[in-house]
PDB file of C-alpha atoms in Angstrom:
ATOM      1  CA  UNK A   1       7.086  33.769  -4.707  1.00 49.00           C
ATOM      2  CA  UNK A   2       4.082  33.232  -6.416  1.00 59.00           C
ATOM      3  CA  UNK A   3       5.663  31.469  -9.450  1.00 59.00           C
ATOM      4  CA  UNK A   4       7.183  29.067  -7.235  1.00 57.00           C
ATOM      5  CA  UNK A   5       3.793  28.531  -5.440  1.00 68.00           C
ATOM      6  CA  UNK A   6       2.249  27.831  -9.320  1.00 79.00           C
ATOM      7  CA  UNK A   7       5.162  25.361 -10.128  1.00 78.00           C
ATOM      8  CA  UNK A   8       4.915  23.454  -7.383  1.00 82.00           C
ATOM      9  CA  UNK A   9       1.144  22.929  -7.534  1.00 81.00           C
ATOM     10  CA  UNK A  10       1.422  22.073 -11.367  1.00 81.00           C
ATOM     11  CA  UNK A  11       3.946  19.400 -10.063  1.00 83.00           C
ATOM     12  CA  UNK A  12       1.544  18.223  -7.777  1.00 82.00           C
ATOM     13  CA  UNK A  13      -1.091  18.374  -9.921  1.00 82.00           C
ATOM     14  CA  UNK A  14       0.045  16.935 -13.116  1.00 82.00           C
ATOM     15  CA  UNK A  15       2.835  14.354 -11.369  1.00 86.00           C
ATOM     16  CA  UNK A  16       2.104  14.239  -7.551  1.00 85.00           C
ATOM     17  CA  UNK A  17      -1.385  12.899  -8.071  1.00 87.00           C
ATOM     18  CA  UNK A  18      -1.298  10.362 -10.908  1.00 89.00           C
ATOM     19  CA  UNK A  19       2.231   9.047  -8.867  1.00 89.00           C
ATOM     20  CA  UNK A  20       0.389   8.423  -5.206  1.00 89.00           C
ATOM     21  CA  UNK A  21      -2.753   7.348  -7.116  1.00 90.00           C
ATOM     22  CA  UNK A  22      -0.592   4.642  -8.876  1.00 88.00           C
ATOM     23  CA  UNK A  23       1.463   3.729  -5.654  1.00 87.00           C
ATOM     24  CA  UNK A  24      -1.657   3.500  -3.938  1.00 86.00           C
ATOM     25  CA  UNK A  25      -3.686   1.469  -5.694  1.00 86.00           C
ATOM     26  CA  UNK A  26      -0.792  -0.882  -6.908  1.00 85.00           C
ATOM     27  CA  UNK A  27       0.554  -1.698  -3.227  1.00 82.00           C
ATOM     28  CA  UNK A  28      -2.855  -1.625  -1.523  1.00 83.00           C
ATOM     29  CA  UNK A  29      -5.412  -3.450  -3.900  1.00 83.00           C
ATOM     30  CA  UNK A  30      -3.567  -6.719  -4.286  1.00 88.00           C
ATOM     31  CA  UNK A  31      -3.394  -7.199  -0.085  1.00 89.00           C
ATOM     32  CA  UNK A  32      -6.360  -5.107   0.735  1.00 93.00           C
ATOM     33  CA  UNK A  33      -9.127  -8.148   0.534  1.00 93.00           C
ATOM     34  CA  UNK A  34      -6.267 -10.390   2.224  1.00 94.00           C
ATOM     35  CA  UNK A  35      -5.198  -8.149   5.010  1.00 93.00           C
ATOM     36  CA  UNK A  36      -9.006  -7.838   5.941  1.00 94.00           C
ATOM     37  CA  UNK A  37      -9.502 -11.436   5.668  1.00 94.00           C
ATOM     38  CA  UNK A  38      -7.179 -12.031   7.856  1.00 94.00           C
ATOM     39  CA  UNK A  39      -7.826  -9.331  10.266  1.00 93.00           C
ATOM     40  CA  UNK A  40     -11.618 -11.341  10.497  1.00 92.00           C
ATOM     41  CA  UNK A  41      -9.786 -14.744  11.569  1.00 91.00           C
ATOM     42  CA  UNK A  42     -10.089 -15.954   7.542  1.00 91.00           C
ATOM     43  CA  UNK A  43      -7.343 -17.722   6.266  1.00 92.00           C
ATOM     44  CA  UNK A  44      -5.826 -20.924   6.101  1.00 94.00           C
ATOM     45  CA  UNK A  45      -4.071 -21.308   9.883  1.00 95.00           C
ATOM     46  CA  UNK A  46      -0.314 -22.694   9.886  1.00 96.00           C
ATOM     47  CA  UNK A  47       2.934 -21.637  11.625  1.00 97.00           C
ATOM     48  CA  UNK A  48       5.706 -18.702  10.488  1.00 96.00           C
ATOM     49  CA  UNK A  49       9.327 -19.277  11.023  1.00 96.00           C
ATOM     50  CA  UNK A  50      11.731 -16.321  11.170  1.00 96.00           C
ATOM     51  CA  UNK A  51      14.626 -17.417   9.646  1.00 96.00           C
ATOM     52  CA  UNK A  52      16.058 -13.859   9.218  1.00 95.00           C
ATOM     53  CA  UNK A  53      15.392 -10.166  10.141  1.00 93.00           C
ATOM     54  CA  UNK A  54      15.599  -7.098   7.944  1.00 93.00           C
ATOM     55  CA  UNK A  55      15.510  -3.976   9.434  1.00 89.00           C
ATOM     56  CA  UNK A  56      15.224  -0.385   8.091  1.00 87.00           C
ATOM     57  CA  UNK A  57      15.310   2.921   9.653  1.00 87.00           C
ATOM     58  CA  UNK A  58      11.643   2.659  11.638  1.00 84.00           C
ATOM     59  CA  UNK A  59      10.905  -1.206  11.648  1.00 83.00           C
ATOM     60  CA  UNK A  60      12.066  -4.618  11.010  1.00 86.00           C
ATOM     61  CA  UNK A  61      10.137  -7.214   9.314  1.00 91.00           C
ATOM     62  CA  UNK A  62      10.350 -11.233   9.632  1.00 95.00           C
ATOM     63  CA  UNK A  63      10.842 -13.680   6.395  1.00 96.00           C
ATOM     64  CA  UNK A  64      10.554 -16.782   6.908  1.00 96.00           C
ATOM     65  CA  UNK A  65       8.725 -19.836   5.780  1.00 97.00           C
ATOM     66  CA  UNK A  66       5.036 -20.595   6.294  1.00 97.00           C
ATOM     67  CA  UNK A  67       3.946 -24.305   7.013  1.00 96.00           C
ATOM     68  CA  UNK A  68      -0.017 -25.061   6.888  1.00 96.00           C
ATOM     69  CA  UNK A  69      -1.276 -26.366   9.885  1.00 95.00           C
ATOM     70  CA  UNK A  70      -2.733 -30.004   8.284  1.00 94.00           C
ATOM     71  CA  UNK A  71       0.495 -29.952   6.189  1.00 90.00           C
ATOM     72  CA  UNK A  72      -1.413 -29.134   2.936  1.00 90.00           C
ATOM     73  CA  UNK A  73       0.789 -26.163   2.069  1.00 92.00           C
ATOM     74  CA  UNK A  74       3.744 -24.467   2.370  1.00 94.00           C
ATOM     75  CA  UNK A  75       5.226 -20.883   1.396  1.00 95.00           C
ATOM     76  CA  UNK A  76       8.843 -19.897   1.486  1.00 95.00           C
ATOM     77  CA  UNK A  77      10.533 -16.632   1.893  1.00 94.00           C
ATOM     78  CA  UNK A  78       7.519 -14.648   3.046  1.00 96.00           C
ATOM     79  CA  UNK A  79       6.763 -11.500   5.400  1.00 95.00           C
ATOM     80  CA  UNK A  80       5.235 -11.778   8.539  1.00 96.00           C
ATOM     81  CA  UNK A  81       3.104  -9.522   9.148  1.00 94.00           C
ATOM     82  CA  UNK A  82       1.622  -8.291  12.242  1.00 92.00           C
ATOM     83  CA  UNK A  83       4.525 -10.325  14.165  1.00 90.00           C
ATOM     84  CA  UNK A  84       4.752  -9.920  17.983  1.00 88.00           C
ATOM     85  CA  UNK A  85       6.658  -7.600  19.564  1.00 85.00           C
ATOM     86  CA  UNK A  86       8.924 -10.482  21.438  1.00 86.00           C
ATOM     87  CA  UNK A  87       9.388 -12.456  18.209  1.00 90.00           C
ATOM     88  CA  UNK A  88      12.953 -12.977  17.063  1.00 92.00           C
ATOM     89  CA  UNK A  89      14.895 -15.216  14.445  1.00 93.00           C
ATOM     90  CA  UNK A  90      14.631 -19.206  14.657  1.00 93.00           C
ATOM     91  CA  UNK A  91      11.233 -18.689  16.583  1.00 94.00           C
ATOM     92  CA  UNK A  92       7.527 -19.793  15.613  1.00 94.00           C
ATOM     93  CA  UNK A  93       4.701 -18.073  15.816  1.00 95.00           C
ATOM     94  CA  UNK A  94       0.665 -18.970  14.612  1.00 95.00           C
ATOM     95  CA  UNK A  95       0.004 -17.605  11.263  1.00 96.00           C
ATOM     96  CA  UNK A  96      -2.975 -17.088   8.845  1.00 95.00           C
ATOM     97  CA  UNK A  97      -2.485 -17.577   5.139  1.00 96.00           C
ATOM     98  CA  UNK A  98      -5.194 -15.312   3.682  1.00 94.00           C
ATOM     99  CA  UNK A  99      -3.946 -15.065  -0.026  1.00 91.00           C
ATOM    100  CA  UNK A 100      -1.503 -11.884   0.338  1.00 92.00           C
ATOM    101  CA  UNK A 101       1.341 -11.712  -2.356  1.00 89.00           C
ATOM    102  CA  UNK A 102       4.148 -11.801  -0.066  1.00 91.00           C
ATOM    103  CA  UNK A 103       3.341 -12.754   3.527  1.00 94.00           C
ATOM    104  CA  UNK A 104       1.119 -14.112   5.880  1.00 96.00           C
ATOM    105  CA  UNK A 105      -0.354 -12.615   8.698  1.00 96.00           C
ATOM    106  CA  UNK A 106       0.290 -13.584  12.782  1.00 94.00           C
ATOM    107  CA  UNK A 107      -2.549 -14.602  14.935  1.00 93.00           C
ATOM    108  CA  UNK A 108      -2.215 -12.612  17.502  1.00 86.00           C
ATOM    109  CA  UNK A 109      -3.500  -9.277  15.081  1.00 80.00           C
ATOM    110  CA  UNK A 110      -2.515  -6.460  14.345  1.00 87.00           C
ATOM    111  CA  UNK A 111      -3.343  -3.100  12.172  1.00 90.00           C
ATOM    112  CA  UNK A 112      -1.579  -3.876   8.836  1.00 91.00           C
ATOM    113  CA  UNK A 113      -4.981  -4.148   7.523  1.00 93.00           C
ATOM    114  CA  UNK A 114      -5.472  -0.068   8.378  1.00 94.00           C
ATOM    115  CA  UNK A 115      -2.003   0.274   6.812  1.00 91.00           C
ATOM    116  CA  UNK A 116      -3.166  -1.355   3.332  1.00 91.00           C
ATOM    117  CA  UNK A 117      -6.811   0.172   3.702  1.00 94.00           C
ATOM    118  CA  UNK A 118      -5.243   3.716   3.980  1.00 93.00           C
ATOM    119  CA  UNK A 119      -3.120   3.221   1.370  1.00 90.00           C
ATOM    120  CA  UNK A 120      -5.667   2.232  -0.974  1.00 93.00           C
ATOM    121  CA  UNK A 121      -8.030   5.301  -0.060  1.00 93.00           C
ATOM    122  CA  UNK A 122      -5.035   7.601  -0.465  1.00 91.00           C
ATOM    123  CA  UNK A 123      -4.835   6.362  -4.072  1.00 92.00           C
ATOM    124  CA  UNK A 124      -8.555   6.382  -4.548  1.00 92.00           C
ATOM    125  CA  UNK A 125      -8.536   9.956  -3.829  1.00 92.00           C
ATOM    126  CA  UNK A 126      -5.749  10.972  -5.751  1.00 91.00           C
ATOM    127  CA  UNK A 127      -6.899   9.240  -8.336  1.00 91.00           C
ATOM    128  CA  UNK A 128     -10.588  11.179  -7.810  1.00 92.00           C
ATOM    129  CA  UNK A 129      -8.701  14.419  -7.813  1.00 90.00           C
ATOM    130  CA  UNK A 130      -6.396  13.702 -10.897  1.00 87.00           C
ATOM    131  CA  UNK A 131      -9.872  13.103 -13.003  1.00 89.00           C
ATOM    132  CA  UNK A 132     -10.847  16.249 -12.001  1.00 88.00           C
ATOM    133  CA  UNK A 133      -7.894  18.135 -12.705  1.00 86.00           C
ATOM    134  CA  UNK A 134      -7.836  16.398 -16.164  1.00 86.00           C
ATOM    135  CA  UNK A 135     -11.686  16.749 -16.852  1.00 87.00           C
ATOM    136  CA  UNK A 136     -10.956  21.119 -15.989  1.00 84.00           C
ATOM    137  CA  UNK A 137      -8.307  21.140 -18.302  1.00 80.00           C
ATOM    138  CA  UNK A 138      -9.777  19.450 -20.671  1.00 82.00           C
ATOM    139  CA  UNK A 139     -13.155  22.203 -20.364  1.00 82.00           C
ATOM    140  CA  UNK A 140     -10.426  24.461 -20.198  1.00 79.00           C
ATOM    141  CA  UNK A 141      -9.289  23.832 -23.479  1.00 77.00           C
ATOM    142  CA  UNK A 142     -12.236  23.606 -25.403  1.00 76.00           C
ATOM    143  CA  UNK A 143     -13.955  26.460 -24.218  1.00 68.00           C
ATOM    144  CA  UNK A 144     -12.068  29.739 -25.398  1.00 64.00           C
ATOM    145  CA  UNK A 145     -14.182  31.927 -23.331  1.00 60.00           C
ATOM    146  CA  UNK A 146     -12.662  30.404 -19.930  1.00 53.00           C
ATOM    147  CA  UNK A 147      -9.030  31.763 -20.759  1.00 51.00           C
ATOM    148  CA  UNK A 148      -7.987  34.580 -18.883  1.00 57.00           C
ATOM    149  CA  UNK A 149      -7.015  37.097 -21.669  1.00 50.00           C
TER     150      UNK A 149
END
């Protein structure tokens, strides 16, 4: 039993960590500043339309196309996020454009900007505890007198 119990925390260790650090960081830092932004009322205002719905096996999300409110800009084929609960295809709904790759975010709020934050501290610490795994192998390594014999 105990071998398996070693494997598995190598795995972790040497694949688990540097993996969710990567995911993390990569799908939280872009939309992180955006989805706060946002969350504060920042953004350029405008108005989604869901012109289909994808579901999966927990949630559905909205794409659409985003229109500024003055006309200045327009986005097509984005996520809404945050949408409201009673939204559904062909409908509008007040949006903020706050610079996030792929969507924009409704009005009306929302948490997404927990979502993104969590993900991002998630891959912070990972990424904290894969430099230490690397920095006690590496003191491992160099100092003979720290193998077990």
């Amino acid at each position: 039993m105990s071998k398996i119990s070693d494997w598995r925390m190598k795995f972790f260790l040497w694949i688990g960590l540097p993996v969710i650090a990567g995911l993390g960081l990569l799908f939280g830092a872009f939309d992180l500043v955006p989805a706060w932004q946002a969350h504060g009322g920042s953004g350029t205002a405008g108005t989604f339309t869901a012109e289909r719905e994808e579901c999966g096996r927990r949630s559905c999300s909205f794409h659409g196309s985003w229109t500024a409110a003055d006309g200045s800009a327009k986005r097509d084929d984005v996520i809404l996020y945050d949408e409201p609960d009673s939204l559904r295809t062909g409908a509008t709904v007040e949006a903020l454009d706050s610079g996030a790759r792929k969507g924009v975010f409704a009005t009306a709020g929302g948490s997404t900007y927990l979502l993104v934050t969590g993900f991002v501290l998630a891959g912070v610490a990972a990424l904290v505890g894969w430099v230490f795994v690397l920095r006690n192998a590496f003191r491992r390594r160099r100092d003979p007198a720290a193998v077990p014999a």
